[in-house]
Amino acid sequence: MLTSLLESLDVEELLTATYETFYMTIIALIGTFVFGTLLGLLLYLTDKGGIWQNKVINLIVASFVNVFRAIPFIILILLLFPFTDFLMGTIRGPNGALPALIIGAAPFYGRLVEIALKEVDKGVVEAAQSMGAKTRTIIFRVLLPESMPALMSGLTVTAIALIGYTAMAGAIGAGGLGSYAYYSGFQRRDFELVFICSVVIVIIVFLFQFLGDYISSKLDKR
Amino acid sequence: MISIQALKKVFTSSDNTITAVDDLTLDINDGEIFGVIGYSGAGKSTFVRLLNRLEEPSSGRIIIDDEDITGLNTQQLRMARQEIGMIFQHFNLLWSRTVKENIAFPLEIAGISKAKREERVQELIDLVGLSGRENAYPSQLSGGQKQRVGIARALANNPKVLLCDEATSALDPETTNSILDLLVDINKKLGLTIILITHEMHVIRKICNRVAVMENGKIVEQGDVLEVFLRPKQSVTKKFVEQVMGTDEEDEGVSYLVSTYEKGKIVRLHFVGETTNQALISQLAKQFSIELNILQGKITQTQRGPYGTLFVQIDGEKKEMEKAIDYITNETSVEVEVVRNAD
């Protein structure tokens, strides 16, 4: 069985697919981190009792987050085709998947950021205020550093969800392991290739999980 | 000087309103340690948070060194807050920063250069006695050490005032004492005004010059700590005094003493905090040919000297005993009351 597995395997194609999956996951993760943190901060700061308490903005941001979390990812990609075309100049390949990946994952991560920020001791924020700290200082020197382990483990969860999303995007032409498994494996009845792709994806997931856990525990000085 | 005028804070929720601080007027002198005591819910914590506007006052004014804190805009308030240090019951340190970095935080906020920050941090670490723990994280420190970091952090920008919100309530008695000693030390060294909120009378007794007793958002009694100890007027104050002095079981105690010690006079000596009379008993024994027997009593130390009561049996020639009592009455500030005369 192993020989037949290796016979049918084009290593170069597998490597390209793996690279594309990594590429999409990492770029989308960076985008998700930036936008998700922004959304999470907005949710936290405009919430009742927050520094920028504002019902209207909170409602708008919360609605945006809820709407984009509600749309199934496969439909979100289709829905975003015109936007993607306008932004990236293409709807195909790894780059064509990025807008949908980020817009799909950022609201999810935003909620995780909000939860992480809520865990920060109110007393510490108050202490910073009593020292005369600006809101900017409170955000960048208190809220974000103090919630960093939770932000990291949230990012790990999000990264793994993103790997799943890239596979889905692959099925409609984004490239990567999902694409490879679907077009070269499933459609050609080569289930061994589907299996190999699955194994590689599982390894990637484990890698992200291990790395995320490690960074998170290194950051945690509690 | 800190002047608080008709300060009021009303919390409103959908179904009721609570007046946490009610029309409070108070003057606090420069360089004194001023205590505010009350049970939980008395409004003392809200009061101290109003002073640096962590809570916005509903009405009234707060003036610190001729600066109207209540009239400042956001930017001015930030600058003013840098001159008002604050320490907290639960320390509120940043766990993600080391001791050094925690103390440096207010200096970063004030925009002090890195070199100067490090110099100042080292000074502060020495001041609060944390040398050797500079690079520890808060989770590696004991409660007392955490509060020392809190104090160093609060002092970093050379504030004029230090606000202490139940600063020792989460600490064990021994650690509480060492933190209180540190506060007195800082008060003397730096001439810093300290406003201290607590529900523990022994904290007031140990370090405060003046005290205000709060109940239901109002100050029901205030004055010199010794005066309040000596002549508590309100029942809540009496209860607080009992925390330190024990409950008043004197009647029973006295009749027991009178029936047990049959010879001579029994007198009650009331020490009211003048340090000059500390050797009273030995003076009496030297100057008069009388026998002195201490029967019962409790003396406690305040910032202004000892305070408390002693029951003493005096025996000897009648004339000598009278002379001794006259001496106490006329030459010292100790109040004397003859509980039983010699037969």
Short mmCIF file of C-alpha atoms in Angstrom, two decimals, chain B residues 250-251 253-255 257 266-271 281 293-298 309-314 337 339:
data_model
loop_
_atom_site.label_atom_id
_atom_site.label_comp_id
_atom_site.label_asym_id
_atom_site.label_seq_id
_atom_site.Cartn_x
_atom_site.Cartn_y
_atom_site.Cartn_z
CA GLU B 250 -15.23 48.05 84.02
CA ASP B 251 -18.12 47.97 86.50
CA GLY B 253 -14.11 44.42 86.98
CA VAL B 254 -13.90 47.21 89.51
CA SER B 255 -16.20 45.60 92.07
CA LEU B 257 -10.95 44.39 92.34
CA ILE B 266 -7.67 51.62 94.65
CA VAL B 267 -7.26 54.32 92.02
CA ARG B 268 -7.85 54.46 88.32
CA LEU B 269 -5.17 56.23 86.29
CA HIS B 270 -6.15 57.52 82.92
CA PHE B 271 -3.26 58.12 80.51
CA ILE B 281 4.70 54.45 88.60
CA ASN B 293 0.38 47.23 93.04
CA ILE B 294 -0.81 47.25 89.44
CA LEU B 295 -4.09 45.33 89.33
CA GLN B 296 -5.43 45.65 85.84
CA GLY B 297 -5.18 47.86 82.82
CA LYS B 298 -4.52 48.41 79.21
CA THR B 309 -6.25 53.01 81.85
CA LEU B 310 -4.49 51.40 84.80
CA PHE B 311 -6.05 50.23 88.05
CA VAL B 312 -3.53 50.53 90.87
CA GLN B 313 -3.70 49.57 94.52
CA ILE B 314 -1.93 52.06 96.78
CA GLU B 337 -9.99 58.72 90.04
CA VAL B 339 -12.28 54.04 93.15
#
